[in-house]
PDB file of C-alpha atoms in Angstrom:
ATOM      1  CA  UNK A  32      69.071  27.117 -32.036  1.00 40.00           C
ATOM      2  CA  UNK A  33      67.956  23.648 -32.470  1.00 37.00           C
ATOM      3  CA  UNK A  34      67.431  19.952 -34.229  1.00 38.00           C
ATOM      4  CA  UNK A  35      65.199  17.082 -34.438  1.00 40.00           C
ATOM      5  CA  UNK A  36      64.424  13.279 -35.033  1.00 43.00           C
ATOM      6  CA  UNK A  37      62.730  13.282 -38.597  1.00 49.00           C
ATOM      7  CA  UNK A  38      62.193  15.774 -41.363  1.00 50.00           C
ATOM      8  CA  UNK A  39      60.113  15.803 -44.607  1.00 48.00           C
ATOM      9  CA  UNK A  40      60.689  17.410 -47.786  1.00 46.00           C
ATOM     10  CA  UNK A  41      57.412  18.690 -49.174  1.00 39.00           C
ATOM     11  CA  UNK A  42      54.396  16.777 -50.758  1.00 36.00           C
ATOM     12  CA  UNK A  43      55.747  14.730 -53.583  1.00 38.00           C
ATOM     13  CA  UNK A  44      59.241  15.086 -52.211  1.00 38.00           C
ATOM     14  CA  UNK A  45      60.760  17.300 -55.074  1.00 36.00           C
ATOM     15  CA  UNK A  46      61.202  20.990 -54.484  1.00 35.00           C
ATOM     16  CA  UNK A  47      58.231  22.591 -52.891  1.00 36.00           C
ATOM     17  CA  UNK A  48      59.445  23.106 -49.489  1.00 37.00           C
ATOM     18  CA  UNK A  49      60.276  21.230 -46.428  1.00 39.00           C
ATOM     19  CA  UNK A  50      58.024  19.785 -43.624  1.00 42.00           C
ATOM     20  CA  UNK A  51      58.516  17.279 -40.864  1.00 43.00           C
ATOM     21  CA  UNK A  52      57.004  14.448 -38.850  1.00 45.00           C
ATOM     22  CA  UNK A  53      53.220  15.068 -38.661  1.00 42.00           C
ATOM     23  CA  UNK A  54      53.147  15.820 -42.422  1.00 45.00           C
ATOM     24  CA  UNK A  55      53.415  12.362 -43.610  1.00 53.00           C
ATOM     25  CA  UNK A  56      49.530  12.056 -43.807  1.00 48.00           C
ATOM     26  CA  UNK A  57      49.595  14.762 -46.533  1.00 44.00           C
ATOM     27  CA  UNK A  58      52.523  13.296 -48.418  1.00 49.00           C
ATOM     28  CA  UNK A  59      50.729  10.036 -48.418  1.00 48.00           C
ATOM     29  CA  UNK A  60      47.894  11.585 -50.189  1.00 44.00           C
ATOM     30  CA  UNK A  61      49.692  13.401 -52.643  1.00 44.00           C
ATOM     31  CA  UNK A  62      52.580  11.201 -53.703  1.00 50.00           C
ATOM     32  CA  UNK A  63      52.037   8.275 -55.833  1.00 48.00           C
ATOM     33  CA  UNK A  64      54.017   5.857 -53.938  1.00 49.00           C
ATOM     34  CA  UNK A  65      51.728   6.508 -50.922  1.00 49.00           C
ATOM     35  CA  UNK A  66      48.333   6.424 -52.634  1.00 45.00           C
ATOM     36  CA  UNK A  67      45.731   4.173 -51.182  1.00 41.00           C
ATOM     37  CA  UNK A  68      42.320   3.577 -52.624  1.00 39.00           C
ATOM     38  CA  UNK A  69      39.226   3.420 -50.516  1.00 38.00           C
ATOM     39  CA  UNK A  70      38.570  -0.237 -50.977  1.00 42.00           C
ATOM     40  CA  UNK A  71      40.263  -2.477 -48.518  1.00 41.00           C
ATOM     41  CA  UNK A  72      43.177  -4.135 -49.993  1.00 44.00           C
ATOM     42  CA  UNK A  73      42.977  -2.629 -53.427  1.00 47.00           C
ATOM     43  CA  UNK A  74      46.059  -0.420 -53.628  1.00 44.00           C
ATOM     44  CA  UNK A  75      46.788   1.559 -56.826  1.00 47.00           C
ATOM     45  CA  UNK A  76      49.033   4.450 -57.220  1.00 46.00           C
ATOM     46  CA  UNK A  77      47.494   7.354 -58.946  1.00 44.00           C
ATOM     47  CA  UNK A  78      47.934   7.205 -62.785  1.00 46.00           C
ATOM     48  CA  UNK A  79      47.673   3.167 -62.659  1.00 48.00           C
ATOM     49  CA  UNK A  80      44.900   1.145 -63.911  1.00 51.00           C
ATOM     50  CA  UNK A  81      44.061  -2.429 -63.909  1.00 54.00           C
ATOM     51  CA  UNK A  82      46.789  -4.819 -65.055  1.00 58.00           C
ATOM     52  CA  UNK A  83      49.616  -2.595 -63.786  1.00 59.00           C
ATOM     53  CA  UNK A  84      51.541  -3.365 -60.714  1.00 66.00           C
ATOM     54  CA  UNK A  85      52.310  -0.487 -58.279  1.00 69.00           C
ATOM     55  CA  UNK A  86      56.056   0.740 -58.239  1.00 77.00           C
ATOM     56  CA  UNK A  87      57.937  -0.494 -55.531  1.00 86.00           C
ATOM     57  CA  UNK A  88      57.921   1.832 -52.296  1.00 90.00           C
ATOM     58  CA  UNK A  89      61.047   3.808 -52.607  1.00 93.00           C
ATOM     59  CA  UNK A  90      62.437   3.509 -48.951  1.00 95.00           C
ATOM     60  CA  UNK A  91      65.546   2.229 -47.174  1.00 96.00           C
ATOM     61  CA  UNK A  92      66.683   1.543 -43.750  1.00 96.00           C
ATOM     62  CA  UNK A  93      70.009   2.716 -42.153  1.00 96.00           C
ATOM     63  CA  UNK A  94      71.567   1.060 -39.208  1.00 92.00           C
ATOM     64  CA  UNK A  95      74.799   1.981 -37.253  1.00 90.00           C
ATOM     65  CA  UNK A  96      74.144   5.829 -37.248  1.00 90.00           C
ATOM     66  CA  UNK A  97      76.173   7.991 -34.721  1.00 87.00           C
ATOM     67  CA  UNK A  98      73.946   8.609 -31.709  1.00 83.00           C
ATOM     68  CA  UNK A  99      74.238  12.301 -32.301  1.00 84.00           C
ATOM     69  CA  UNK A 100      72.961  12.060 -35.758  1.00 87.00           C
ATOM     70  CA  UNK A 101      70.287  14.412 -37.103  1.00 85.00           C
ATOM     71  CA  UNK A 102      68.400  14.581 -40.131  1.00 84.00           C
ATOM     72  CA  UNK A 103      70.586  17.101 -41.517  1.00 85.00           C
ATOM     73  CA  UNK A 104      73.437  14.431 -41.287  1.00 88.00           C
ATOM     74  CA  UNK A 105      71.439  12.104 -43.409  1.00 92.00           C
ATOM     75  CA  UNK A 106      70.605  14.738 -46.064  1.00 89.00           C
ATOM     76  CA  UNK A 107      74.448  15.370 -46.391  1.00 90.00           C
ATOM     77  CA  UNK A 108      74.983  11.602 -46.359  1.00 93.00           C
ATOM     78  CA  UNK A 109      72.679  11.186 -49.403  1.00 93.00           C
ATOM     79  CA  UNK A 110      73.778  14.382 -51.179  1.00 90.00           C
ATOM     80  CA  UNK A 111      72.440  14.809 -54.656  1.00 89.00           C
ATOM     81  CA  UNK A 112      69.497  12.350 -54.124  1.00 88.00           C
ATOM     82  CA  UNK A 113      65.833  13.490 -53.637  1.00 87.00           C
ATOM     83  CA  UNK A 114      64.844  12.651 -50.089  1.00 86.00           C
ATOM     84  CA  UNK A 115      61.076  12.955 -49.262  1.00 84.00           C
ATOM     85  CA  UNK A 116      61.071  11.888 -45.614  1.00 85.00           C
ATOM     86  CA  UNK A 117      63.640  11.069 -42.837  1.00 88.00           C
ATOM     87  CA  UNK A 118      62.614   9.247 -39.903  1.00 89.00           C
ATOM     88  CA  UNK A 119      65.089   8.467 -37.117  1.00 88.00           C
ATOM     89  CA  UNK A 120      63.847   5.719 -34.934  1.00 87.00           C
ATOM     90  CA  UNK A 121      63.759   6.283 -31.061  1.00 83.00           C
ATOM     91  CA  UNK A 122      63.392   3.492 -28.480  1.00 80.00           C
ATOM     92  CA  UNK A 123      62.472   4.075 -24.884  1.00 72.00           C
ATOM     93  CA  UNK A 124      63.062   7.774 -25.826  1.00 70.00           C
ATOM     94  CA  UNK A 125      66.497   7.344 -26.979  1.00 78.00           C
ATOM     95  CA  UNK A 126      67.785   7.392 -30.544  1.00 81.00           C
ATOM     96  CA  UNK A 127      68.447   3.954 -31.596  1.00 83.00           C
ATOM     97  CA  UNK A 128      70.988   4.522 -34.252  1.00 88.00           C
ATOM     98  CA  UNK A 129      68.590   3.436 -37.181  1.00 92.00           C
ATOM     99  CA  UNK A 130      66.503   5.541 -39.476  1.00 94.00           C
ATOM    100  CA  UNK A 131      64.217   5.275 -42.582  1.00 94.00           C
ATOM    101  CA  UNK A 132      64.780   7.206 -45.629  1.00 94.00           C
ATOM    102  CA  UNK A 133      62.092   7.659 -48.320  1.00 91.00           C
ATOM    103  CA  UNK A 134      63.083   8.743 -51.701  1.00 90.00           C
ATOM    104  CA  UNK A 135      61.331  10.359 -54.484  1.00 86.00           C
ATOM    105  CA  UNK A 136      61.519   7.255 -56.708  1.00 88.00           C
ATOM    106  CA  UNK A 137      62.870   3.752 -57.164  1.00 90.00           C
ATOM    107  CA  UNK A 138      66.069   4.625 -58.945  1.00 92.00           C
ATOM    108  CA  UNK A 139      67.032   6.981 -55.975  1.00 93.00           C
ATOM    109  CA  UNK A 140      66.824   4.039 -54.020  1.00 95.00           C
ATOM    110  CA  UNK A 141      69.414   2.156 -56.324  1.00 94.00           C
ATOM    111  CA  UNK A 142      71.830   4.913 -55.868  1.00 95.00           C
ATOM    112  CA  UNK A 143      71.269   5.092 -52.290  1.00 95.00           C
ATOM    113  CA  UNK A 144      72.074   1.524 -51.676  1.00 95.00           C
ATOM    114  CA  UNK A 145      75.511   2.181 -53.506  1.00 95.00           C
ATOM    115  CA  UNK A 146      76.200   4.180 -50.172  1.00 94.00           C
ATOM    116  CA  UNK A 147      76.078   1.255 -48.056  1.00 92.00           C
ATOM    117  CA  UNK A 148      79.132   0.866 -45.513  1.00 91.00           C
ATOM    118  CA  UNK A 149      80.123   4.492 -46.285  1.00 92.00           C
ATOM    119  CA  UNK A 150      81.195   6.514 -43.125  1.00 90.00           C
ATOM    120  CA  UNK A 151      79.327   9.213 -41.375  1.00 90.00           C
ATOM    121  CA  UNK A 152      81.819  10.558 -38.887  1.00 85.00           C
ATOM    122  CA  UNK A 153      83.882   7.489 -37.651  1.00 84.00           C
ATOM    123  CA  UNK A 154      81.084   4.974 -38.118  1.00 86.00           C
ATOM    124  CA  UNK A 155      80.249   3.140 -41.177  1.00 88.00           C
ATOM    125  CA  UNK A 156      76.535   2.979 -41.984  1.00 91.00           C
ATOM    126  CA  UNK A 157      74.591   0.406 -43.244  1.00 93.00           C
ATOM    127  CA  UNK A 158      72.092   1.004 -45.885  1.00 95.00           C
ATOM    128  CA  UNK A 159      69.600  -1.827 -46.940  1.00 94.00           C
ATOM    129  CA  UNK A 160      66.220  -2.281 -48.529  1.00 95.00           C
ATOM    130  CA  UNK A 161      63.028  -2.585 -46.266  1.00 94.00           C
ATOM    131  CA  UNK A 162      59.408  -2.879 -46.731  1.00 91.00           C
ATOM    132  CA  UNK A 163      56.898  -0.235 -46.814  1.00 90.00           C
ATOM    133  CA  UNK A 164      55.102  -1.687 -44.010  1.00 90.00           C
ATOM    134  CA  UNK A 165      58.212  -1.373 -41.746  1.00 90.00           C
ATOM    135  CA  UNK A 166      58.366   2.348 -42.312  1.00 89.00           C
ATOM    136  CA  UNK A 167      54.538   2.683 -41.727  1.00 87.00           C
ATOM    137  CA  UNK A 168      54.967   0.759 -38.368  1.00 86.00           C
ATOM    138  CA  UNK A 169      57.742   3.112 -37.138  1.00 85.00           C
ATOM    139  CA  UNK A 170      55.878   6.167 -38.211  1.00 82.00           C
ATOM    140  CA  UNK A 171      52.758   4.834 -36.301  1.00 78.00           C
ATOM    141  CA  UNK A 172      54.996   4.282 -33.162  1.00 78.00           C
ATOM    142  CA  UNK A 173      56.421   7.659 -33.447  1.00 73.00           C
ATOM    143  CA  UNK A 174      53.005   9.358 -33.553  1.00 62.00           C
ATOM    144  CA  UNK A 175      51.433   7.025 -30.870  1.00 51.00           C
ATOM    145  CA  UNK A 176      48.611   5.787 -32.749  1.00 35.00           C
ATOM    146  CA  UNK A 177      47.892   2.911 -35.103  1.00 36.00           C
ATOM    147  CA  UNK A 178      46.367   3.720 -38.364  1.00 38.00           C
ATOM    148  CA  UNK A 179      49.075   3.857 -41.193  1.00 36.00           C
ATOM    149  CA  UNK A 180      49.035   0.562 -42.955  1.00 36.00           C
ATOM    150  CA  UNK A 181      49.238  -0.839 -46.371  1.00 36.00           C
ATOM    151  CA  UNK A 182      45.566  -1.398 -47.062  1.00 39.00           C
ATOM    152  CA  UNK A 183      43.563   0.618 -44.602  1.00 38.00           C
ATOM    153  CA  UNK A 184      45.149   4.060 -44.517  1.00 36.00           C
ATOM    154  CA  UNK A 185      42.158   6.579 -45.123  1.00 37.00           C
ATOM    155  CA  UNK A 186      43.613   9.751 -43.696  1.00 38.00           C
ATOM    156  CA  UNK A 187      43.362   8.863 -40.160  1.00 37.00           C
ATOM    157  CA  UNK A 188      43.108  12.083 -37.630  1.00 40.00           C
ATOM    158  CA  UNK A 189      46.094  12.928 -35.453  1.00 41.00           C
ATOM    159  CA  UNK A 190      46.689  11.193 -32.221  1.00 41.00           C
ATOM    160  CA  UNK A 191      44.519  12.134 -29.256  1.00 42.00           C
ATOM    161  CA  UNK A 192      45.722  15.698 -27.694  1.00 42.00           C
ATOM    162  CA  UNK A 193      44.956  14.452 -24.265  1.00 42.00           C
ATOM    163  CA  UNK A 194      47.068  11.370 -24.452  1.00 42.00           C
ATOM    164  CA  UNK A 195      50.036  13.044 -26.114  1.00 43.00           C
ATOM    165  CA  UNK A 196      49.927  16.125 -23.868  1.00 45.00           C
ATOM    166  CA  UNK A 197      49.765  13.672 -21.072  1.00 44.00           C
ATOM    167  CA  UNK A 198      52.979  12.022 -21.978  1.00 51.00           C
ATOM    168  CA  UNK A 199      54.739  15.436 -22.603  1.00 57.00           C
ATOM    169  CA  UNK A 200      53.568  16.674 -19.422  1.00 60.00           C
ATOM    170  CA  UNK A 201      55.910  14.148 -17.687  1.00 60.00           C
ATOM    171  CA  UNK A 202      58.866  15.389 -19.524  1.00 70.00           C
ATOM    172  CA  UNK A 203      61.531  17.994 -18.027  1.00 80.00           C
ATOM    173  CA  UNK A 204      61.012  21.362 -19.260  1.00 87.00           C
ATOM    174  CA  UNK A 205      63.273  24.476 -19.872  1.00 91.00           C
ATOM    175  CA  UNK A 206      62.161  27.823 -21.285  1.00 95.00           C
ATOM    176  CA  UNK A 207      62.346  26.560 -24.791  1.00 94.00           C
ATOM    177  CA  UNK A 208      59.890  24.671 -26.920  1.00 94.00           C
ATOM    178  CA  UNK A 209      60.714  22.947 -30.371  1.00 91.00           C
ATOM    179  CA  UNK A 210      57.998  23.361 -32.968  1.00 92.00           C
ATOM    180  CA  UNK A 211      57.808  20.628 -35.720  1.00 85.00           C
ATOM    181  CA  UNK A 212      55.685  20.362 -38.811  1.00 83.00           C
ATOM    182  CA  UNK A 213      55.605  24.056 -39.539  1.00 87.00           C
ATOM    183  CA  UNK A 214      54.813  25.533 -43.071  1.00 86.00           C
ATOM    184  CA  UNK A 215      58.069  25.772 -44.722  1.00 85.00           C
ATOM    185  CA  UNK A 216      57.386  29.588 -45.307  1.00 88.00           C
ATOM    186  CA  UNK A 217      56.296  30.296 -41.685  1.00 92.00           C
ATOM    187  CA  UNK A 218      57.300  33.541 -40.494  1.00 94.00           C
ATOM    188  CA  UNK A 219      58.243  34.783 -36.794  1.00 95.00           C
ATOM    189  CA  UNK A 220      54.952  36.904 -36.855  1.00 95.00           C
ATOM    190  CA  UNK A 221      52.908  33.785 -37.350  1.00 95.00           C
ATOM    191  CA  UNK A 222      54.750  32.156 -34.420  1.00 96.00           C
ATOM    192  CA  UNK A 223      54.166  34.959 -32.083  1.00 96.00           C
ATOM    193  CA  UNK A 224      50.394  35.071 -33.190  1.00 95.00           C
ATOM    194  CA  UNK A 225      50.314  31.201 -32.694  1.00 95.00           C
ATOM    195  CA  UNK A 226      51.480  31.675 -29.033  1.00 96.00           C
ATOM    196  CA  UNK A 227      49.511  34.769 -28.606  1.00 93.00           C
ATOM    197  CA  UNK A 228      48.341  33.944 -25.146  1.00 92.00           C
ATOM    198  CA  UNK A 229      51.802  33.179 -23.803  1.00 95.00           C
ATOM    199  CA  UNK A 230      54.819  35.396 -22.868  1.00 95.00           C
ATOM    200  CA  UNK A 231      57.759  34.492 -25.064  1.00 96.00           C
ATOM    201  CA  UNK A 232      60.888  36.426 -26.074  1.00 95.00           C
ATOM    202  CA  UNK A 233      60.409  37.569 -29.681  1.00 95.00           C
ATOM    203  CA  UNK A 234      64.016  37.824 -30.549  1.00 94.00           C
ATOM    204  CA  UNK A 235      64.606  34.376 -29.318  1.00 95.00           C
ATOM    205  CA  UNK A 236      62.455  32.730 -32.079  1.00 95.00           C
ATOM    206  CA  UNK A 237      64.628  30.598 -34.442  1.00 94.00           C
ATOM    207  CA  UNK A 238      63.025  29.172 -37.495  1.00 93.00           C
ATOM    208  CA  UNK A 239      65.618  26.380 -38.364  1.00 89.00           C
ATOM    209  CA  UNK A 240      67.129  25.975 -41.778  1.00 86.00           C
ATOM    210  CA  UNK A 241      69.216  23.331 -43.668  1.00 80.00           C
ATOM    211  CA  UNK A 242      72.712  24.635 -44.834  1.00 75.00           C
ATOM    212  CA  UNK A 243      71.338  25.466 -48.037  1.00 76.00           C
ATOM    213  CA  UNK A 244      69.060  28.003 -46.561  1.00 80.00           C
ATOM    214  CA  UNK A 245      65.838  26.061 -46.967  1.00 82.00           C
ATOM    215  CA  UNK A 246      63.423  25.638 -43.937  1.00 84.00           C
ATOM    216  CA  UNK A 247      63.299  22.416 -42.178  1.00 83.00           C
ATOM    217  CA  UNK A 248      59.612  22.899 -40.850  1.00 86.00           C
ATOM    218  CA  UNK A 249      61.160  23.314 -37.384  1.00 90.00           C
ATOM    219  CA  UNK A 250      61.492  26.256 -34.961  1.00 93.00           C
ATOM    220  CA  UNK A 251      62.721  26.960 -31.477  1.00 95.00           C
ATOM    221  CA  UNK A 252      60.889  29.397 -29.239  1.00 96.00           C
ATOM    222  CA  UNK A 253      62.096  30.807 -25.895  1.00 96.00           C
ATOM    223  CA  UNK A 254      59.483  31.715 -23.204  1.00 96.00           C
ATOM    224  CA  UNK A 255      60.160  33.893 -20.215  1.00 96.00           C
ATOM    225  CA  UNK A 256      60.284  30.915 -17.928  1.00 95.00           C
ATOM    226  CA  UNK A 257      60.036  26.956 -18.086  1.00 93.00           C
ATOM    227  CA  UNK A 258      56.608  27.302 -16.348  1.00 93.00           C
ATOM    228  CA  UNK A 259      55.324  29.493 -19.191  1.00 95.00           C
ATOM    229  CA  UNK A 260      56.830  27.021 -21.943  1.00 93.00           C
ATOM    230  CA  UNK A 261      54.886  24.236 -20.110  1.00 91.00           C
ATOM    231  CA  UNK A 262      51.479  26.139 -20.205  1.00 93.00           C
ATOM    232  CA  UNK A 263      52.195  26.853 -23.964  1.00 93.00           C
ATOM    233  CA  UNK A 264      52.216  23.104 -24.553  1.00 90.00           C
ATOM    234  CA  UNK A 265      48.525  23.308 -24.579  1.00 89.00           C
ATOM    235  CA  UNK A 266      49.054  24.469 -28.289  1.00 90.00           C
ATOM    236  CA  UNK A 267      50.554  21.113 -29.163  1.00 85.00           C
ATOM    237  CA  UNK A 268      48.888  19.905 -32.273  1.00 82.00           C
ATOM    238  CA  UNK A 269      47.039  22.979 -33.015  1.00 86.00           C
ATOM    239  CA  UNK A 270      47.402  24.332 -36.666  1.00 86.00           C
ATOM    240  CA  UNK A 271      49.118  27.054 -38.444  1.00 88.00           C
ATOM    241  CA  UNK A 272      47.094  27.411 -41.741  1.00 81.00           C
ATOM    242  CA  UNK A 273      46.198  23.845 -42.461  1.00 73.00           C
ATOM    243  CA  UNK A 274      49.160  22.261 -40.687  1.00 79.00           C
ATOM    244  CA  UNK A 275      49.276  20.436 -37.368  1.00 76.00           C
ATOM    245  CA  UNK A 276      52.080  21.741 -35.387  1.00 86.00           C
ATOM    246  CA  UNK A 277      53.790  19.449 -32.763  1.00 84.00           C
ATOM    247  CA  UNK A 278      55.354  20.889 -29.698  1.00 87.00           C
ATOM    248  CA  UNK A 279      58.251  19.258 -27.641  1.00 86.00           C
ATOM    249  CA  UNK A 280      60.119  20.454 -24.631  1.00 88.00           C
ATOM    250  CA  UNK A 281      63.597  21.481 -25.674  1.00 87.00           C
ATOM    251  CA  UNK A 282      66.950  22.729 -24.341  1.00 88.00           C
ATOM    252  CA  UNK A 283      69.265  25.648 -24.673  1.00 88.00           C
ATOM    253  CA  UNK A 284      72.018  23.352 -26.038  1.00 86.00           C
ATOM    254  CA  UNK A 285      69.709  21.754 -28.662  1.00 85.00           C
ATOM    255  CA  UNK A 286      68.583  25.207 -29.660  1.00 87.00           C
ATOM    256  CA  UNK A 287      72.079  26.393 -30.151  1.00 87.00           C
ATOM    257  CA  UNK A 288      73.136  23.263 -32.132  1.00 84.00           C
ATOM    258  CA  UNK A 289      70.149  23.842 -34.437  1.00 82.00           C
ATOM    259  CA  UNK A 290      71.121  27.536 -35.048  1.00 83.00           C
ATOM    260  CA  UNK A 291      74.529  26.779 -35.730  1.00 80.00           C
ATOM    261  CA  UNK A 292      73.615  24.113 -38.272  1.00 76.00           C
ATOM    262  CA  UNK A 293      71.719  26.844 -39.920  1.00 72.00           C
ATOM    263  CA  UNK A 294      74.528  29.094 -40.265  1.00 71.00           C
ATOM    264  CA  UNK A 295      76.774  26.550 -41.855  1.00 60.00           C
TER     265      UNK A 295
END
């Protein structure tokens, strides 16, 4: 059942699993391209010493995406390349048709740029270089807090639960919640335990996967009612293991689409 606006492949972006959205903080701490020293204005990637320049940040921007585009569509568009993060950009709550894609290295960016003006569905997609700061700004907007910048990122805490919950409380609810940022090896029993105080339908938990069978870090959970799902939102940004889990109101249609993609 289900789909999202932003997905991340494990820390370092190679093959240790897939995570989403809120996991960018850990990626920044573990990937050389995101490493920031504690001294303000003194950026150095791990393994580099004085006299060496940091490698270029491996990010591109996409424009002209179909408005029903998902992170899975972008994985397919860049098939064969090592993607670390996909961030689909929303404006006023709607997908803007733009996205940022972070790759595992600078050479991957060069290959990605060769796909400029190729089609996704009936639309051609522009692929062009952008700055690391553009990506950071988009991340900061997505998570509703400022604190991810070139020179002063020190592992800021997640945004205030009270502010985020207040925003999400205004949204329309169905009986389904979307979970994002799950450990890639999460099990249904762990999700049931996470929502232990709430009444969910155990056989209506779907852990979303890519077409290759690897987890996306998302899941969809059906509760006995929309009211119960809204009550369960108090678990937003609580943890499974060491990972912050984001919760979002979802719909049966979104859940079915995600389940269908997992089966492809």
